[in-house]
Short mmCIF file of C-alpha atoms in Angstrom, two decimals:
data_model
loop_
_atom_site.label_atom_id
_atom_site.label_comp_id
_atom_site.label_asym_id
_atom_site.label_seq_id
_atom_site.Cartn_x
_atom_site.Cartn_y
_atom_site.Cartn_z
CA MET C 26 62.41 130.76 110.14
CA ALA C 27 64.88 128.27 111.60
CA PRO C 28 68.30 129.79 112.32
CA LYS C 29 71.17 129.25 109.93
CA LEU C 30 72.49 125.70 110.14
CA GLY C 31 76.19 124.96 110.16
CA ILE C 32 76.83 121.54 108.61
CA LEU C 33 80.08 120.05 109.91
CA ALA C 34 80.65 117.80 106.94
CA GLY C 35 82.57 114.54 107.11
CA ALA C 36 82.56 111.58 104.74
CA GLY C 37 79.73 109.94 102.87
CA GLU C 38 76.42 111.19 101.60
CA LEU C 39 74.90 112.35 104.88
CA PRO C 40 76.04 115.99 104.38
CA LEU C 41 74.30 115.97 100.98
CA ARG C 42 71.07 114.67 102.49
CA ILE C 43 71.11 117.45 105.05
CA ILE C 44 71.79 120.07 102.38
CA GLU C 45 68.79 118.72 100.46
CA ALA C 46 66.63 118.85 103.58
CA CYS C 47 67.66 122.48 104.19
CA ARG C 48 66.83 123.40 100.60
CA ALA C 49 63.45 121.67 100.80
CA ALA C 50 62.68 123.58 104.00
CA GLU C 51 64.19 126.82 102.57
CA ARG C 52 66.43 126.92 105.57
CA PRO C 53 69.76 128.80 105.28
CA TYR C 54 72.92 126.75 105.79
CA PHE C 55 76.69 126.87 105.64
CA VAL C 56 78.94 123.85 105.16
CA LEU C 57 82.20 123.55 107.07
CA ALA C 58 83.95 120.74 105.23
CA PHE C 59 86.70 118.73 106.93
CA GLN C 60 89.78 118.19 104.78
CA GLY C 61 90.47 114.55 104.06
CA SER C 62 86.95 113.46 104.97
CA ALA C 63 84.23 115.50 103.20
CA ASP C 64 83.46 114.79 99.56
CA PRO C 65 84.47 117.78 97.37
CA ALA C 66 81.67 116.92 94.91
CA VAL C 67 79.09 117.33 97.69
CA VAL C 68 80.18 120.79 98.83
CA ALA C 69 81.03 122.30 95.43
CA GLY C 70 78.46 124.96 94.55
CA GLU C 71 77.27 125.18 98.17
CA PRO C 72 78.13 127.97 100.62
CA HIS C 73 81.12 126.33 102.24
CA ALA C 74 84.68 126.49 103.52
CA TRP C 75 87.30 123.83 104.04
CA VAL C 76 89.09 123.44 107.32
CA ARG C 77 91.70 121.17 108.86
CA LEU C 78 90.47 119.03 111.74
CA GLY C 79 93.10 120.55 114.03
CA ALA C 80 92.14 124.14 113.17
CA ALA C 81 89.25 124.62 115.58
CA GLY C 82 89.97 128.35 115.94
CA GLU C 83 89.62 128.95 112.22
CA GLY C 84 86.55 126.72 112.01
CA LEU C 85 84.77 128.60 114.80
CA ARG C 86 85.64 131.95 113.18
CA LEU C 87 84.20 130.77 109.83
CA LEU C 88 80.98 129.59 111.49
CA ARG C 89 80.52 132.95 113.27
CA GLU C 90 81.40 135.03 110.21
CA ASN C 91 78.76 133.13 108.30
CA GLY C 92 76.08 133.70 110.91
CA VAL C 93 75.66 130.10 111.99
CA GLU C 94 73.70 129.48 115.19
CA GLU C 95 72.87 125.79 115.10
CA LEU C 96 75.22 122.94 114.21
CA VAL C 97 74.87 119.40 112.94
CA MET C 98 77.65 116.81 112.62
CA ALA C 99 77.21 114.90 109.40
CA GLY C 100 79.36 111.99 108.26
CA GLY C 101 82.38 110.27 109.67
CA VAL C 102 85.66 112.06 110.10
CA ARG C 103 88.96 110.28 109.57
CA ARG C 104 90.56 110.69 112.95
CA PRO C 105 94.22 111.63 112.63
CA SER C 106 97.00 110.71 114.99
CA LEU C 107 97.80 113.42 117.51
CA LEU C 108 100.92 114.35 115.56
CA GLN C 109 99.05 114.65 112.28
CA LEU C 110 96.36 116.77 113.96
CA ARG C 111 98.71 119.82 114.29
CA PRO C 112 96.36 121.54 116.74
CA ASP C 113 95.97 125.32 116.53
CA TRP C 114 95.73 127.27 119.81
CA ARG C 115 91.97 126.68 120.17
CA THR C 116 92.33 122.96 119.54
CA ALA C 117 95.29 122.76 121.91
CA LYS C 118 93.26 124.55 124.60
CA PHE C 119 90.56 121.91 124.21
CA PHE C 120 93.05 119.06 124.42
CA ALA C 121 94.69 120.60 127.45
CA ARG C 122 91.52 119.57 129.27
CA VAL C 123 90.46 116.55 127.25
CA SER C 124 92.88 113.68 126.68
CA TYR C 125 93.15 112.78 123.00
CA ARG C 126 94.70 109.42 123.59
CA ALA C 127 92.44 108.30 126.43
CA LEU C 128 89.21 108.80 124.50
CA GLY C 129 87.65 106.52 121.94
CA ASP C 130 85.79 108.04 119.01
CA ASP C 131 82.52 108.42 120.80
CA GLY C 132 84.03 109.88 123.95
CA LEU C 133 85.93 112.43 121.89
CA LEU C 134 82.89 113.49 119.87
CA ARG C 135 80.86 113.84 123.03
CA SER C 136 83.50 116.18 124.43
CA VAL C 137 83.56 118.19 121.21
CA ILE C 138 79.79 118.66 121.37
CA ARG C 139 79.98 119.77 124.98
CA GLU C 140 82.68 122.27 124.03
CA LEU C 141 80.66 123.64 121.11
CA GLU C 142 77.59 124.13 123.28
CA GLU C 143 79.00 125.20 126.63
CA ALA C 144 82.14 127.10 125.67
CA GLU C 145 81.08 128.43 122.26
CA GLY C 146 77.34 128.89 122.63
CA PHE C 147 76.17 126.90 119.59
CA ARG C 148 73.25 124.52 119.71
CA VAL C 149 74.09 121.04 118.34
CA VAL C 150 71.25 118.99 116.86
CA GLY C 151 71.16 115.40 115.59
CA ALA C 152 71.10 114.65 111.87
CA ASP C 153 68.02 112.51 112.39
CA SER C 154 66.05 115.54 113.65
CA LEU C 155 66.61 117.24 110.28
CA LEU C 156 65.82 114.36 107.96
CA GLY C 157 62.21 113.51 108.76
CA PRO C 158 61.32 109.85 109.30
CA ALA C 159 64.85 108.60 108.73
CA LEU C 160 65.33 106.30 111.71
CA ALA C 161 64.86 102.57 111.28
CA PRO C 162 61.55 101.37 112.74
CA GLU C 163 61.12 98.04 114.49
CA GLY C 164 60.54 94.99 112.31
CA PRO C 165 61.27 94.19 108.67
CA LEU C 166 61.46 97.00 106.11
CA GLY C 167 60.47 95.76 102.71
CA ARG C 168 59.30 92.35 101.62
CA HIS C 169 61.87 90.00 103.13
CA ALA C 170 62.39 88.81 106.70
CA PRO C 171 65.10 86.69 108.33
CA ASP C 172 64.55 82.95 108.76
CA GLU C 173 65.47 81.19 111.97
CA ALA C 174 69.13 80.64 111.05
CA ALA C 175 69.52 84.32 110.14
CA GLN C 176 67.86 85.26 113.45
CA HIS C 177 70.55 83.29 115.28
CA ASP C 178 73.23 85.17 113.39
CA ILE C 179 71.53 88.48 114.17
CA ALA C 180 71.38 87.71 117.89
CA LEU C 181 75.07 86.74 117.95
CA GLY C 182 75.94 89.84 115.92
CA PHE C 183 74.25 92.18 118.39
CA ARG C 184 76.00 90.48 121.32
CA ILE C 185 79.34 91.17 119.68
CA VAL C 186 78.49 94.70 118.56
CA HIS C 187 77.43 95.62 122.08
CA ALA C 188 80.63 94.19 123.56
CA LEU C 189 82.72 96.08 121.00
CA GLY C 190 80.71 99.20 121.62
CA ALA C 191 81.58 99.08 125.30
CA LEU C 192 85.22 99.39 124.18
CA ASP C 193 84.31 102.27 121.85
CA ILE C 194 85.47 100.47 118.72
CA GLY C 195 83.47 99.48 115.64
CA GLN C 196 79.74 99.32 115.27
CA ALA C 197 79.37 96.50 112.79
CA VAL C 198 80.02 92.79 112.34
CA VAL C 199 79.24 90.18 109.72
CA VAL C 200 78.10 86.76 110.96
CA GLN C 201 77.43 83.69 108.81
CA GLY C 202 76.07 80.48 110.27
CA GLY C 203 77.37 81.27 113.75
CA LEU C 204 80.79 82.24 112.42
CA VAL C 205 82.03 85.82 112.83
CA LEU C 206 83.46 86.65 109.40
CA GLY C 207 84.54 90.17 110.22
CA VAL C 208 84.59 92.87 112.84
CA GLU C 209 84.69 96.58 112.01
CA ALA C 210 87.28 98.91 113.50
CA ILE C 211 88.13 102.15 111.66
CA GLU C 212 87.96 100.78 108.12
CA GLY C 213 84.23 101.51 107.92
CA THR C 214 81.27 99.32 107.09
CA ASP C 215 81.78 99.38 103.32
CA ALA C 216 85.31 97.98 103.69
CA LEU C 217 84.08 95.40 106.19
CA ILE C 218 81.42 94.14 103.77
CA GLU C 219 83.89 94.06 100.89
CA ARG C 220 86.37 92.04 102.94
CA CYS C 221 83.73 89.52 104.00
CA ARG C 222 82.96 88.87 100.36
CA GLY C 223 86.24 86.95 100.21
CA LEU C 224 85.73 85.23 103.56
CA ARG C 225 82.26 83.83 103.07
CA ARG C 226 81.55 80.13 103.42
CA ASP C 227 79.23 77.97 101.36
CA GLY C 228 75.65 77.77 102.51
CA PRO C 229 73.18 80.50 103.42
CA GLY C 230 74.85 83.90 103.34
CA GLY C 231 75.84 86.06 106.28
CA VAL C 232 74.16 88.94 108.00
CA LEU C 233 75.44 92.47 108.55
CA VAL C 234 74.63 93.74 112.03
CA LYS C 235 75.09 97.40 112.96
CA GLY C 236 74.48 98.69 116.45
CA THR C 237 75.09 101.69 118.65
CA LYS C 238 77.55 102.00 121.48
CA PRO C 239 76.22 102.10 125.05
CA GLY C 240 75.34 105.70 125.80
CA GLN C 241 76.33 106.71 122.27
CA GLU C 242 76.15 110.46 121.58
CA ARG C 243 73.51 110.33 118.90
CA ARG C 244 74.18 113.84 117.69
CA ALA C 245 77.72 112.87 116.78
CA ASP C 246 77.70 109.59 114.98
CA LEU C 247 74.54 107.64 114.34
CA PRO C 248 74.94 104.28 112.59
CA THR C 249 73.87 104.79 109.00
CA ILE C 250 72.88 102.56 106.09
CA GLY C 251 71.56 103.37 102.64
CA PRO C 252 71.15 101.98 99.13
CA ARG C 253 74.92 101.65 98.79
CA THR C 254 75.03 99.43 101.87
CA VAL C 255 72.36 97.20 100.36
CA THR C 256 74.20 96.95 97.04
CA ALA C 257 77.47 96.09 98.78
CA ALA C 258 75.72 93.50 100.96
CA GLU C 259 74.19 91.88 97.89
CA ALA C 260 77.57 91.74 96.14
CA ALA C 261 79.11 90.11 99.21
CA GLY C 262 76.46 87.38 99.25
CA LEU C 263 74.83 88.55 102.48
CA ARG C 264 71.21 87.66 103.22
CA GLY C 265 70.29 90.78 105.06
CA ILE C 266 71.03 93.72 107.31
CA ALA C 267 69.95 94.13 110.93
CA VAL C 268 70.13 97.53 112.61
CA GLU C 269 69.04 99.01 115.90
CA ALA C 270 65.49 100.29 115.64
CA GLY C 271 65.10 103.95 116.52
CA ALA C 272 68.85 104.47 116.49
CA THR C 273 69.97 103.95 112.89
CA LEU C 274 69.72 106.42 110.03
CA ILE C 275 68.40 105.00 106.78
CA LEU C 276 69.41 107.28 103.93
CA ASP C 277 67.22 107.26 100.84
CA ARG C 278 64.87 104.92 102.56
CA ASP C 279 62.64 104.15 99.58
CA ALA C 280 65.60 103.40 97.33
CA ALA C 281 67.23 101.27 100.03
CA ILE C 282 64.08 99.20 100.51
CA ALA C 283 63.55 98.83 96.76
CA ALA C 284 67.14 97.62 96.35
CA ALA C 285 66.72 95.12 99.19
CA ASP C 286 63.43 93.84 97.75
CA ARG C 287 65.02 93.34 94.34
CA ALA C 288 68.04 91.56 95.82
CA GLY C 289 65.98 89.33 98.12
CA LEU C 290 67.68 90.87 101.17
CA PHE C 291 65.99 91.71 104.43
CA ILE C 292 66.47 94.93 106.37
CA LEU C 293 65.41 94.43 109.96
CA GLY C 294 65.04 96.94 112.78
CA VAL C 295 65.69 95.29 116.13
CA PRO C 296 64.88 97.02 119.42
CA ARG C 297 67.83 97.31 121.78
CA SER C 298 67.45 94.60 124.39
CA MET G 3 110.94 55.66 122.09
CA ALA G 4 108.05 58.08 122.02
CA PRO G 5 104.89 56.61 120.44
CA LYS G 6 103.98 57.47 116.86
CA LEU G 7 102.69 61.03 116.59
CA GLY G 8 99.67 61.90 114.49
CA ILE G 9 99.98 65.46 113.19
CA LEU G 10 96.54 66.93 112.46
CA ALA G 11 97.78 69.46 109.92
CA GLY G 12 96.05 72.75 109.26
CA ALA G 13 97.36 75.92 107.62
CA GLY G 14 100.71 77.62 107.94
CA GLU G 15 104.17 76.41 108.76
CA LEU G 16 103.50 74.89 112.18
CA PRO G 17 102.98 71.34 110.78
CA LEU G 18 106.37 71.62 109.07
CA ARG G 19 108.06 72.67 112.31
CA ILE G 20 106.60 69.66 114.09
CA ILE G 21 107.69 67.32 111.31
CA GLU G 22 111.21 68.76 111.65
CA ALA G 23 111.11 68.26 115.42
CA CYS G 24 110.02 64.62 114.96
CA ARG G 25 112.84 64.01 112.48
CA ALA G 26 115.39 65.59 114.80
CA ALA G 27 114.18 63.37 117.64
CA GLU G 28 113.90 60.34 115.29
CA ARG G 29 110.31 60.02 116.38
CA PRO G 30 107.87 58.28 114.00
CA TYR G 31 104.96 60.41 112.74
CA PHE G 32 102.00 60.41 110.40
CA VAL G 33 100.38 63.54 108.96
CA LEU G 34 96.61 63.77 108.60
CA ALA G 35 96.21 66.80 106.35
CA PHE G 36 92.94 68.73 106.28
CA GLN G 37 91.70 69.55 102.80
CA GLY G 38 91.48 73.27 102.13
CA SER G 39 93.74 74.14 105.05
CA ALA G 40 97.02 72.20 105.04
CA ASP G 41 99.79 73.21 102.64
CA PRO G 42 100.35 70.46 100.02
CA ALA G 43 104.03 71.46 99.78
CA VAL G 44 104.49 70.70 103.47
CA VAL G 45 103.02 67.19 103.44
CA ALA G 46 104.39 66.03 100.06
CA GLY G 47 107.05 63.39 100.64
CA GLU G 48 105.89 62.79 104.23
CA PRO G 49 103.83 59.80 105.41
CA HIS G 50 100.41 61.39 105.11
CA ALA G 51 96.78 61.22 104.01
CA TRP G 52 94.29 63.94 103.12
CA VAL G 53 90.90 64.08 104.76
CA ARG G 54 87.82 66.29 104.65
CA LEU G 55 87.06 68.12 107.89
CA GLY G 56 83.62 66.48 108.03
CA ALA G 57 85.01 62.95 107.56
CA ALA G 58 85.92 62.15 111.15
CA GLY G 59 85.23 58.43 110.69
CA GLU G 60 87.73 58.16 107.85
CA GLY G 61 90.26 60.30 109.71
CA LEU G 62 90.11 58.12 112.81
CA ARG G 63 90.45 54.97 110.69
CA LEU G 64 93.55 56.39 108.99
CA LEU G 65 95.14 57.31 112.30
CA ARG G 66 94.56 53.81 113.69
CA GLU G 67 95.71 52.04 110.53
CA ASN G 68 98.94 53.99 110.72
CA GLY G 69 99.55 53.10 114.34
CA VAL G 70 99.16 56.59 115.79
CA GLU G 71 98.83 56.85 119.59
CA GLU G 72 99.46 60.49 120.35
CA LEU G 73 98.02 63.49 118.50
CA VAL G 74 98.96 67.13 118.00
CA MET G 75 96.83 69.82 116.35
CA ALA G 76 99.01 72.02 114.21
CA GLY G 77 97.90 75.07 112.29
CA GLY G 78 94.56 76.76 111.81
CA VAL G 79 91.71 75.04 110.05
CA ARG G 80 89.30 76.96 107.87
CA ARG G 81 86.02 76.31 109.60
CA PRO G 82 83.30 75.53 107.10
CA SER G 83 79.64 76.30 107.43
CA LEU G 84 77.57 73.40 108.72
CA LEU G 85 76.27 72.76 105.21
CA GLN G 86 79.72 72.72 103.69
CA LEU G 87 80.93 70.34 106.41
CA ARG G 88 78.94 67.37 104.99
CA PRO G 89 79.42 65.34 108.18
CA ASP G 90 79.96 61.59 107.88
CA TRP G 91 78.28 59.33 110.47
CA ARG G 92 81.08 59.76 113.03
CA THR G 93 81.06 63.54 112.65
CA ALA G 94 77.27 63.60 112.84
CA LYS G 95 77.37 61.51 116.01
CA PHE G 96 79.70 64.10 117.54
CA PHE G 97 77.49 66.99 116.52
CA ALA G 98 74.42 65.21 117.86
CA ARG G 99 75.86 65.99 121.28
CA VAL G 100 77.84 69.15 120.56
CA SER G 101 76.14 72.13 118.93
CA TYR G 102 78.08 73.38 115.92
CA ARG G 103 76.38 76.70 115.82
CA ALA G 104 76.49 77.46 119.53
CA LEU G 105 80.25 77.05 119.81
CA GLY G 106 82.95 79.51 118.89
CA ASP G 107 86.23 78.21 117.49
CA ASP G 108 87.82 77.55 120.82
CA GLY G 109 84.79 75.85 122.33
CA LEU G 110 84.54 73.58 119.31
CA LEU G 111 88.23 72.63 119.39
CA ARG G 112 88.01 71.91 123.08
CA SER G 113 85.11 69.54 122.44
CA VAL G 114 87.02 67.83 119.62
CA ILE G 115 89.99 67.23 121.94
CA ARG G 116 87.73 65.80 124.62
CA GLU G 117 86.18 63.49 122.03
CA LEU G 118 89.58 62.34 120.75
CA GLU G 119 90.78 61.56 124.26
CA GLU G 120 87.70 60.23 126.03
CA ALA G 121 85.78 58.52 123.23
CA GLU G 122 88.68 57.51 121.00
CA GLY G 123 91.51 56.89 123.44
CA PHE G 124 94.19 59.08 121.88
CA ARG G 125 96.40 61.34 123.92
CA VAL G 126 96.45 64.95 122.66
CA VAL G 127 99.55 67.05 123.33
CA GLY G 128 100.27 70.73 122.70
CA ALA G 129 102.50 71.82 119.82
CA ASP G 130 104.62 73.80 122.26
CA SER G 131 105.54 70.61 124.14
CA LEU G 132 107.14 69.25 120.94
CA LEU G 133 109.05 72.30 119.82
CA GLY G 134 111.48 72.97 122.65
CA PRO G 135 111.81 76.53 123.93
CA ALA G 136 109.23 77.94 121.53
CA LEU G 137 107.01 79.95 123.86
CA ALA G 138 107.54 83.70 124.14
CA PRO G 139 109.34 84.64 127.37
CA GLU G 140 108.56 87.77 129.36
CA GLY G 141 110.21 91.00 128.24
CA PRO G 142 111.73 92.15 124.96
CA LEU G 143 113.15 89.62 122.52
CA GLY G 144 115.91 91.14 120.49
CA ARG G 145 117.39 94.61 120.64
CA HIS G 146 114.37 96.89 120.57
CA ALA G 147 111.81 97.74 123.24
CA PRO G 148 108.59 99.78 123.16
CA ASP G 149 108.67 103.44 124.19
CA GLU G 150 105.99 104.92 126.41
CA ALA G 151 103.55 105.66 123.58
CA ALA G 152 103.87 102.11 122.27
CA GLN G 153 103.32 100.80 125.79
CA HIS G 154 100.00 102.67 125.89
CA ASP G 155 98.99 101.05 122.62
CA ILE G 156 100.02 97.64 123.92
CA ALA G 157 97.93 98.04 127.07
CA LEU G 158 94.88 99.13 125.04
CA GLY G 159 95.47 96.27 122.61
CA PHE G 160 95.47 93.65 125.36
CA ARG G 161 92.28 95.11 126.86
CA ILE G 162 90.56 94.68 123.51
CA VAL G 163 92.01 91.25 122.77
CA HIS G 164 90.82 89.97 126.12
CA ALA G 165 87.33 91.34 125.58
CA LEU G 166 87.20 89.78 122.11
CA GLY G 167 88.56 86.54 123.50
CA ALA G 168 85.70 86.35 125.96
CA LEU G 169 83.41 86.26 122.90
CA ASP G 170 85.60 83.58 121.27
CA ILE G 171 86.44 85.73 118.25
CA GLY G 172 89.85 86.94 117.02
CA GLN G 173 93.07 87.02 118.95
CA ALA G 174 94.74 90.05 117.43
CA VAL G 175 94.36 93.82 117.07
CA VAL G 176 96.45 96.64 115.66
CA VAL G 177 96.53 99.87 117.66
CA GLN G 178 98.24 103.12 116.63
CA GLY G 179 98.37 106.13 118.90
CA GLY G 180 95.30 105.04 120.87
CA LEU G 181 93.35 104.31 117.70
CA VAL G 182 92.22 100.76 116.94
CA LEU G 183 93.12 100.31 113.27
CA GLY G 184 91.86 96.76 112.94
CA VAL G 185 90.36 93.83 114.77
CA GLU G 186 90.89 90.23 113.69
CA ALA G 187 87.99 87.85 113.13
CA ILE G 188 88.47 84.84 110.85
CA GLU G 189 90.65 86.52 108.24
CA GLY G 190 93.80 85.71 110.22
CA THR G 191 96.63 87.86 111.48
CA ASP G 192 98.43 88.19 108.15
CA ALA G 193 95.31 89.65 106.50
CA LEU G 194 94.76 91.95 109.48
CA ILE G 195 98.29 93.34 109.21
CA GLU G 196 97.99 93.78 105.46
CA ARG G 197 94.70 95.68 105.86
CA CYS G 198 96.14 97.98 108.49
CA ARG G 199 98.88 98.96 106.09
CA GLY G 200 96.25 100.97 104.22
CA LEU G 201 94.65 102.36 107.38
CA ARG G 202 97.72 103.68 109.15
CA ARG G 203 97.97 107.29 110.20
CA ASP G 204 100.97 109.59 110.13
CA GLY G 205 103.19 109.57 113.16
CA PRO G 206 104.73 106.69 115.09
CA GLY G 207 103.53 103.36 113.71
CA GLY G 208 101.08 100.96 115.28
CA VAL G 209 101.53 97.87 117.36
CA LEU G 210 100.28 94.34 116.72
CA VAL G 211 98.92 92.73 119.88
CA LYS G 212 98.12 89.00 120.00
CA GLY G 213 96.61 87.37 123.03
CA THR G 214 94.93 84.20 124.17
CA LYS G 215 91.28 83.69 124.96
CA PRO G 216 90.28 83.21 128.60
CA GLY G 217 90.63 79.50 129.36
CA GLN G 218 91.93 78.89 125.84
CA GLU G 219 92.59 75.23 125.03
CA ARG G 220 96.30 75.52 124.44
CA ARG G 221 96.57 72.17 122.74
CA ALA G 222 94.23 73.34 120.02
CA ASP G 223 95.19 76.76 118.90
CA LEU G 224 98.06 78.67 120.45
CA PRO G 225 98.67 82.19 119.11
CA THR G 226 101.67 81.98 116.81
CA ILE G 227 104.10 84.45 115.29
CA GLY G 228 107.19 83.94 113.20
CA PRO G 229 109.57 85.64 110.77
CA ARG G 230 106.71 86.14 108.30
CA THR G 231 104.74 88.06 110.93
CA VAL G 232 107.73 90.33 111.50
CA THR G 233 108.18 90.95 107.78
CA ALA G 234 104.48 91.74 107.33
CA ALA G 235 104.53 94.06 110.36
CA GLU G 236 107.51 95.92 108.95
CA ALA G 237 105.81 96.33 105.58
CA ALA G 238 102.71 97.71 107.30
CA GLY G 239 104.74 100.34 109.15
CA LEU G 240 104.20 98.81 112.58
CA ARG G 241 106.68 99.50 115.37
CA GLY G 242 106.44 96.20 117.11
CA ILE G 243 104.62 93.07 118.19
CA ALA G 244 103.38 92.29 121.69
CA VAL G 245 102.35 88.76 122.62
CA GLU G 246 101.35 86.93 125.75
CA ALA G 247 104.41 85.55 127.52
CA GLY G 248 104.32 81.80 128.09
CA ALA G 249 101.31 81.43 125.81
CA THR G 250 102.51 82.33 122.30
CA LEU G 251 104.48 80.14 119.93
CA ILE G 252 107.39 81.84 118.23
CA LEU G 253 108.31 79.87 115.14
CA ASP G 254 111.89 80.10 113.91
CA ARG G 255 112.72 82.20 116.91
CA ASP G 256 116.26 83.17 115.90
CA ALA G 257 115.15 84.22 112.43
CA ALA G 258 112.18 86.15 113.84
CA ILE G 259 114.40 88.05 116.27
CA ALA G 260 117.01 88.74 113.61
CA ALA G 261 114.32 90.11 111.28
CA ALA G 262 112.91 92.31 114.05
CA ASP G 263 116.36 93.62 114.95
CA ARG G 264 117.09 94.48 111.33
CA ALA G 265 113.72 96.22 110.92
CA GLY G 266 113.94 98.16 114.19
CA LEU G 267 110.83 96.40 115.51
CA PHE G 268 110.31 95.19 119.04
CA ILE G 269 108.90 91.80 120.00
CA LEU G 270 107.64 91.93 123.55
CA GLY G 271 106.35 89.15 125.78
CA VAL G 272 103.81 90.49 128.26
CA PRO G 273 102.60 88.42 131.22
CA ARG G 274 98.83 88.03 131.35
CA SER G 275 97.53 90.41 133.96
#
């Protein structure tokens, strides 16, 4: 049997999907839920403990006491300021070597994974390896495909996402008719879509483009969409969603595709050029 | 006497400032107000006409009928989708040579200026040339200056603004403790600040950084701050505002500095590196 999985649970529904996958595979698991990020409704009734982000010592102790051998990071974590972090001794030891301020999100997560594996002896796996065929394939999913105008917007969107990714900020943009309606920073994709609802122009709707950062640590933070993304995109008058093929998690894939088909939206997997 | 000035009026208070400058200099002027962008309260009572953005033929006729020789672009214009633009013959003639879709905001404005000067024989001047000492100088304005942590945020902010500028999107970011809280696209700086109010972390507040785009057409769209920017920044818990020295308009400079001094905010002019 697979060793006990420690689920480092952040925001959103990804932790729930991984819990479901463990149950389906009868694999034992333990949820370490991050205060201020994980959804209490998801972890209630599961074997779990809550921990502050700055309390690495306590978190590691809880994982060991619960017999965890393998770890998965699931869901975004609201990154606090250094002051708000209130690092315990183990966290402080980590940050004595790794600069908090100098690192973007991805750089920091990569360092955390290295620390968990090399200093603490855990194995860290990617969420996609636990969820079956969850990565976006190449080409359209569902019945709809982008027309030529939408393809222009998609190409522009990926250019911007890749440039932003090089700066380790945001992974998503909304483009409509060559116009960049919004750029994601830490507010998250849902908030970006909601904001663009009020910024849209007349004419064919915009396109949401999500990409990865260059050299992104895929075990830490894979771009993710799901039925909720489709519903939000529909409400904001978007025409479709383009993601990086092979590098984007699609949660509840069947439901997401069905929602897109109903709404007349495309979901397109685009290979990284 | 200076020739009659045509004020191509977009959003915000910049058109009003230019009207005031013309009055003070007893210079004749005529306001061409763009529908959906210019503030009706600003142009009421002034010699003016309203025009659709896509009605270049009518706009040019109005400018000539009113004896305008020199033009200034004042205030942002809400850029419509191509469909919404409904170009008249003169606009269509322009877009037969200049791609609407391929150009970002700055590229488009640059082409419009070239058209106004070369094809139509107007002279186009920058708003800053009409407003006296309105450009941000180097160094702190007012009593407050950034501490070392804020200086780090400012440096990161300018790196991001310059990278975004190269893509001809947004001119502003908010950074707090090394974390990029928000990136501006078309929503404008006021909306960016307001959004970051809800995204701020504990600890020392963030910094608003506004920059220019590389090779930005300064007669078209100079980054602008004013007392309202300071008030919004204060409400959002920011610690200060950094702008590009010599390339940022400061409206109502005395009032802006007084507001910053009262609020404990810095306003810093940073030379472009």
